[in-house]
Amino acid sequence: KAGVTQTPRYLIKTRGQQVTLSCSPISGHRSVSWYQQTPGQGLQFLFEYFSETQRNKGNFPGRFSGRQFSNSRSEMNVSTLELGDSALYLCASSLVTGGLSDTQYFGPGTRLTVL
Amino acid sequence: AQSVAQPEDQVNVAEGNPLTVKCTYSVSGNPYLFWYVQYPNRGLQFLLKYITGDNLVKGSYGFEAEFNKSQTSFHLKKPSALVSDSALYFCAVRDEAAGNKLTFGGGTRVLVKP
């Protein structure tokens, strides 16, 4: 079974621009979560989508948004980019069997650099 | 609020020696604990998890972890480390109050020397 895929793998943008990142979950997985990884703040939860609905949200400004499509694929958008948005953005999918024991499986990430 | 602490930024161990990576957690309810490993320029790879039951959990690549409720710890162990185990290790926790969100520790870099 193919793993979680993320596109693109690398992005370079300038301040003020916006960016859209894409995530395809493992086949059959219905939950997609997004995380930001930086050297200073570590791994931080952005949001989670399940059945096209945002189910949980972290402490990020409104510039960070996402959505999920009917095929469970998810996109994340960052508007008005700032230098501090430079990070590795990780997507994770899980099966959702109904409990908190579900394992999240991560993609390779998208490395975003803001100049 | 849930939190995770990994007290060591780096652990150095000789190949063939036992490896331990420490993790302590704080949650308001029952903890669901996970270990992930990250190799350079890669995403996180799942190693093992504790949900309930036996306090010793066995995972991938010879890794195991011991859950200790009284000490609120979930240390990762491997009896005999390999050079290829050199990577960044993350402990994570989830509880009912936070839903499906994983809260990660700061990570521990493991360096296994030949």
mmCIF file of N, CA, C and O in Angstrom, chain A residues 7-61:
data_model
loop_
_atom_site.group_PDB
_atom_site.id
_atom_site.type_symbol
_atom_site.label_atom_id
_atom_site.label_comp_id
_atom_site.label_asym_id
_atom_site.label_seq_id
_atom_site.Cartn_x
_atom_site.Cartn_y
_atom_site.Cartn_z
ATOM 1 N N THR A 7 3.010 16.912 -1.950
ATOM 2 C CA THR A 7 3.580 17.675 -3.055
ATOM 3 C C THR A 7 3.353 19.161 -2.822
ATOM 4 O O THR A 7 2.341 19.560 -2.231
ATOM 5 N N PRO A 8 4.303 20.006 -3.273
ATOM 6 C CA PRO A 8 5.619 19.598 -3.734
ATOM 7 C C PRO A 8 6.523 19.234 -2.563
ATOM 8 O O PRO A 8 6.141 19.408 -1.414
ATOM 9 N N ARG A 9 7.682 18.740 -2.817
ATOM 10 C CA ARG A 9 8.605 18.416 -1.729
ATOM 11 C C ARG A 9 9.350 19.659 -1.271
ATOM 12 O O ARG A 9 9.687 19.779 -0.096
ATOM 13 N N TYR A 10 9.605 20.564 -2.172
ATOM 14 C CA TYR A 10 10.336 21.789 -1.840
ATOM 15 C C TYR A 10 9.659 22.984 -2.503
ATOM 16 O O TYR A 10 9.152 22.873 -3.627
ATOM 17 N N LEU A 11 9.643 24.086 -1.773
ATOM 18 C CA LEU A 11 9.040 25.325 -2.261
ATOM 19 C C LEU A 11 9.860 26.506 -1.771
ATOM 20 O O LEU A 11 10.247 26.539 -0.592
ATOM 21 N N ILE A 12 10.061 27.468 -2.662
ATOM 22 C CA ILE A 12 10.676 28.721 -2.259
ATOM 23 C C ILE A 12 9.726 29.845 -2.642
ATOM 24 O O ILE A 12 9.297 29.936 -3.798
ATOM 25 N N LYS A 13 9.366 30.642 -1.654
ATOM 26 C CA LYS A 13 8.445 31.757 -1.868
ATOM 27 C C LYS A 13 9.044 33.016 -1.252
ATOM 28 O O LYS A 13 10.008 32.958 -0.471
ATOM 29 N N THR A 14 8.452 34.161 -1.580
ATOM 30 C CA THR A 14 8.878 35.415 -0.965
ATOM 31 C C THR A 14 7.798 35.918 -0.014
ATOM 32 O O THR A 14 6.622 35.511 -0.106
ATOM 33 N N ARG A 15 8.202 36.770 0.892
ATOM 34 C CA ARG A 15 7.262 37.328 1.865
ATOM 35 C C ARG A 15 6.063 37.949 1.177
ATOM 36 O O ARG A 15 6.187 38.613 0.152
ATOM 37 N N GLY A 16 4.894 37.750 1.749
ATOM 38 C CA GLY A 16 3.674 38.320 1.199
ATOM 39 C C GLY A 16 2.942 37.418 0.231
ATOM 40 O O GLY A 16 1.743 37.607 -0.008
ATOM 41 N N GLN A 17 3.649 36.435 -0.333
ATOM 42 C CA GLN A 17 2.981 35.509 -1.246
ATOM 43 C C GLN A 17 2.143 34.514 -0.473
ATOM 44 O O GLN A 17 2.163 34.460 0.763
ATOM 45 N N GLN A 18 1.380 33.706 -1.202
ATOM 46 C CA GLN A 18 0.645 32.629 -0.560
ATOM 47 C C GLN A 18 1.093 31.299 -1.167
ATOM 48 O O GLN A 18 1.698 31.262 -2.242
ATOM 49 N N VAL A 19 0.799 30.232 -0.458
ATOM 50 C CA VAL A 19 1.255 28.915 -0.905
ATOM 51 C C VAL A 19 0.206 27.865 -0.570
ATOM 52 O O VAL A 19 -0.521 27.987 0.425
ATOM 53 N N THR A 20 0.117 26.863 -1.422
ATOM 54 C CA THR A 20 -0.785 25.732 -1.184
ATOM 55 C C THR A 20 0.007 24.437 -1.228
ATOM 56 O O THR A 20 0.753 24.192 -2.176
ATOM 57 N N LEU A 21 -0.145 23.641 -0.188
ATOM 58 C CA LEU A 21 0.530 22.354 -0.085
ATOM 59 C C LEU A 21 -0.526 21.253 -0.183
ATOM 60 O O LEU A 21 -1.640 21.410 0.319
ATOM 61 N N SER A 22 -0.124 20.130 -0.760
ATOM 62 C CA SER A 22 -1.082 19.062 -0.985
ATOM 63 C C SER A 22 -0.646 17.780 -0.278
ATOM 64 O O SER A 22 0.547 17.497 -0.153
ATOM 65 N N CYS A 23 -1.634 17.013 0.165
ATOM 66 C CA CYS A 23 -1.381 15.756 0.866
ATOM 67 C C CYS A 23 -2.380 14.701 0.415
ATOM 68 O O CYS A 23 -3.592 14.931 0.444
ATOM 69 N N SER A 24 -1.852 13.538 0.011
ATOM 70 C CA SER A 24 -2.718 12.402 -0.312
ATOM 71 C C SER A 24 -2.513 11.339 0.752
ATOM 72 O O SER A 24 -1.392 10.819 0.899
ATOM 73 N N PRO A 25 -3.553 10.980 1.488
ATOM 74 C CA PRO A 25 -3.392 10.010 2.584
ATOM 75 C C PRO A 25 -3.255 8.586 2.063
ATOM 76 O O PRO A 25 -3.473 8.325 0.878
ATOM 77 N N ILE A 26 -2.925 7.704 2.968
ATOM 78 C CA ILE A 26 -2.905 6.277 2.651
ATOM 79 C C ILE A 26 -4.321 5.862 2.246
ATOM 80 O O ILE A 26 -5.305 6.325 2.852
ATOM 81 N N SER A 27 -4.414 5.007 1.257
ATOM 82 C CA SER A 27 -5.724 4.575 0.770
ATOM 83 C C SER A 27 -6.558 4.006 1.914
ATOM 84 O O SER A 27 -6.097 3.140 2.670
ATOM 85 N N GLY A 28 -7.790 4.519 2.052
ATOM 86 C CA GLY A 28 -8.674 4.056 3.112
ATOM 87 C C GLY A 28 -8.614 4.898 4.372
ATOM 88 O O GLY A 28 -9.497 4.790 5.230
ATOM 89 N N HIS A 29 -7.590 5.714 4.507
ATOM 90 C CA HIS A 29 -7.496 6.592 5.676
ATOM 91 C C HIS A 29 -8.390 7.806 5.468
ATOM 92 O O HIS A 29 -8.407 8.407 4.393
ATOM 93 N N ARG A 30 -9.094 8.190 6.537
ATOM 94 C CA ARG A 30 -10.063 9.258 6.392
ATOM 95 C C ARG A 30 -9.698 10.523 7.158
ATOM 96 O O ARG A 30 -10.321 11.555 6.981
ATOM 97 N N SER A 31 -8.710 10.412 8.041
ATOM 98 C CA SER A 31 -8.302 11.584 8.813
ATOM 99 C C SER A 31 -6.946 12.064 8.307
ATOM 100 O O SER A 31 -6.034 11.266 8.066
ATOM 101 N N VAL A 32 -6.831 13.377 8.142
ATOM 102 C CA VAL A 32 -5.562 13.981 7.753
ATOM 103 C C VAL A 32 -5.244 15.100 8.737
ATOM 104 O O VAL A 32 -6.082 15.966 9.007
ATOM 105 N N SER A 33 -4.036 15.051 9.275
ATOM 106 C CA SER A 33 -3.564 16.089 10.193
ATOM 107 C C SER A 33 -2.340 16.758 9.593
ATOM 108 O O SER A 33 -1.573 16.138 8.851
ATOM 109 N N TRP A 34 -2.154 18.007 9.940
ATOM 110 C CA TRP A 34 -1.003 18.779 9.470
ATOM 111 C C TRP A 34 -0.194 19.266 10.670
ATOM 112 O O TRP A 34 -0.767 19.691 11.692
ATOM 113 N N TYR A 35 1.143 19.213 10.500
ATOM 114 C CA TYR A 35 2.050 19.672 11.538
ATOM 115 C C TYR A 35 3.124 20.553 10.906
ATOM 116 O O TYR A 35 3.518 20.353 9.755
ATOM 117 N N GLN A 36 3.608 21.498 11.699
ATOM 118 C CA GLN A 36 4.719 22.337 11.286
ATOM 119 C C GLN A 36 5.939 21.957 12.117
ATOM 120 O O GLN A 36 5.841 21.832 13.337
ATOM 121 N N GLN A 37 7.075 21.777 11.453
ATOM 122 C CA GLN A 37 8.302 21.442 12.171
ATOM 123 C C GLN A 37 9.353 22.511 11.910
ATOM 124 O O GLN A 37 9.740 22.750 10.762
ATOM 125 N N THR A 38 9.819 23.145 12.965
ATOM 126 C CA THR A 38 10.895 24.132 12.882
ATOM 127 C C THR A 38 11.939 23.821 13.940
ATOM 128 O O THR A 38 11.627 23.206 14.968
ATOM 129 N N PRO A 39 13.192 24.261 13.723
ATOM 130 C CA PRO A 39 14.229 24.010 14.723
ATOM 131 C C PRO A 39 13.907 24.655 16.071
ATOM 132 O O PRO A 39 14.211 24.092 17.116
ATOM 133 N N GLY A 40 13.265 25.809 16.063
ATOM 134 C CA GLY A 40 13.009 26.518 17.310
ATOM 135 C C GLY A 40 11.785 26.034 18.063
ATOM 136 O O GLY A 40 11.811 25.915 19.288
ATOM 137 N N GLN A 41 10.718 25.747 17.359
ATOM 138 C CA GLN A 41 9.448 25.380 17.997
ATOM 139 C C GLN A 41 9.161 23.888 17.957
ATOM 140 O O GLN A 41 8.200 23.423 18.585
ATOM 141 N N GLY A 42 9.951 23.131 17.240
ATOM 142 C CA GLY A 42 9.727 21.695 17.164
ATOM 143 C C GLY A 42 8.516 21.369 16.312
ATOM 144 O O GLY A 42 8.203 22.077 15.358
ATOM 145 N N LEU A 43 7.831 20.300 16.677
ATOM 146 C CA LEU A 43 6.661 19.841 15.933
ATOM 147 C C LEU A 43 5.404 20.393 16.566
ATOM 148 O O LEU A 43 5.123 20.150 17.736
ATOM 149 N N GLN A 44 4.638 21.145 15.787
ATOM 150 C CA GLN A 44 3.423 21.755 16.310
ATOM 151 C C GLN A 44 2.236 21.396 15.435
ATOM 152 O O GLN A 44 2.312 21.452 14.208
ATOM 153 N N PHE A 45 1.133 21.063 16.078
ATOM 154 C CA PHE A 45 -0.090 20.679 15.400
ATOM 155 C C PHE A 45 -0.770 21.892 14.787
ATOM 156 O O PHE A 45 -0.964 22.924 15.459
ATOM 157 N N LEU A 46 -1.148 21.758 13.520
ATOM 158 C CA LEU A 46 -1.858 22.834 12.825
ATOM 159 C C LEU A 46 -3.365 22.598 12.842
ATOM 160 O O LEU A 46 -4.128 23.391 13.356
ATOM 161 N N PHE A 47 -3.796 21.514 12.224
ATOM 162 C CA PHE A 47 -5.215 21.156 12.212
ATOM 163 C C PHE A 47 -5.397 19.720 11.738
ATOM 164 O O PHE A 47 -4.476 19.122 11.201
ATOM 165 N N GLU A 48 -6.643 19.239 11.954
ATOM 166 C CA GLU A 48 -7.009 17.890 11.537
ATOM 167 C C GLU A 48 -8.328 17.955 10.778
ATOM 168 O O GLU A 48 -9.254 18.673 11.184
ATOM 169 N N TYR A 49 -8.411 17.187 9.714
ATOM 170 C CA TYR A 49 -9.631 17.093 8.926
ATOM 171 C C TYR A 49 -10.110 15.648 8.877
ATOM 172 O O TYR A 49 -9.309 14.707 8.781
ATOM 173 N N PHE A 50 -11.410 15.504 8.969
ATOM 174 C CA PHE A 50 -12.052 14.195 8.884
ATOM 175 C C PHE A 50 -13.385 14.382 8.182
ATOM 176 O O PHE A 50 -14.185 15.256 8.575
ATOM 177 N N SER A 51 -13.625 13.589 7.170
ATOM 178 C CA SER A 51 -14.862 13.709 6.389
ATOM 179 C C SER A 51 -15.126 15.142 5.967
ATOM 180 O O SER A 51 -16.233 15.668 6.153
ATOM 181 N N GLU A 52 -14.091 15.773 5.442
ATOM 182 C CA GLU A 52 -14.170 17.119 4.857
ATOM 183 C C GLU A 52 -14.450 18.214 5.888
ATOM 184 O O GLU A 52 -14.745 19.356 5.512
ATOM 185 N N THR A 53 -14.351 17.881 7.172
ATOM 186 C CA THR A 53 -14.631 18.843 8.236
ATOM 187 C C THR A 53 -13.409 18.999 9.124
ATOM 188 O O THR A 53 -12.758 18.006 9.466
ATOM 189 N N GLN A 54 -13.132 20.243 9.489
ATOM 190 C CA GLN A 54 -12.029 20.466 10.427
ATOM 191 C C GLN A 54 -12.480 20.020 11.813
ATOM 192 O O GLN A 54 -13.443 20.557 12.377
ATOM 193 N N ARG A 55 -11.751 19.089 12.369
ATOM 194 C CA ARG A 55 -12.166 18.483 13.638
ATOM 195 C C ARG A 55 -11.385 19.044 14.821
ATOM 196 O O ARG A 55 -11.833 18.973 15.961
ATOM 197 N N ASN A 56 -10.200 19.594 14.542
ATOM 198 C CA ASN A 56 -9.359 20.073 15.617
ATOM 199 C C ASN A 56 -8.418 21.118 15.028
ATOM 200 O O ASN A 56 -8.039 21.025 13.848
ATOM 201 N N LYS A 57 -8.048 22.098 15.832
ATOM 202 C CA LYS A 57 -7.208 23.173 15.318
ATOM 203 C C LYS A 57 -6.179 23.567 16.366
ATOM 204 O O LYS A 57 -6.483 23.646 17.558
ATOM 205 N N GLY A 58 -4.952 23.818 15.920
ATOM 206 C CA GLY A 58 -3.900 24.262 16.818
ATOM 207 C C GLY A 58 -3.887 25.775 16.939
ATOM 208 O O GLY A 58 -4.764 26.468 16.432
ATOM 209 N N ASN A 59 -2.856 26.276 17.597
ATOM 210 C CA ASN A 59 -2.754 27.702 17.869
ATOM 211 C C ASN A 59 -1.942 28.431 16.811
ATOM 212 O O ASN A 59 -0.837 28.905 17.062
ATOM 213 N N PHE A 60 -2.477 28.508 15.638
ATOM 214 C CA PHE A 60 -1.844 29.215 14.540
ATOM 215 C C PHE A 60 -2.780 30.315 14.059
ATOM 216 O O PHE A 60 -3.994 30.209 14.185
ATOM 217 N N PRO A 61 -2.189 31.386 13.490
ATOM 218 C CA PRO A 61 -3.040 32.485 13.007
ATOM 219 C C PRO A 61 -3.917 32.056 11.842
ATOM 220 O O PRO A 61 -3.676 31.029 11.203
#
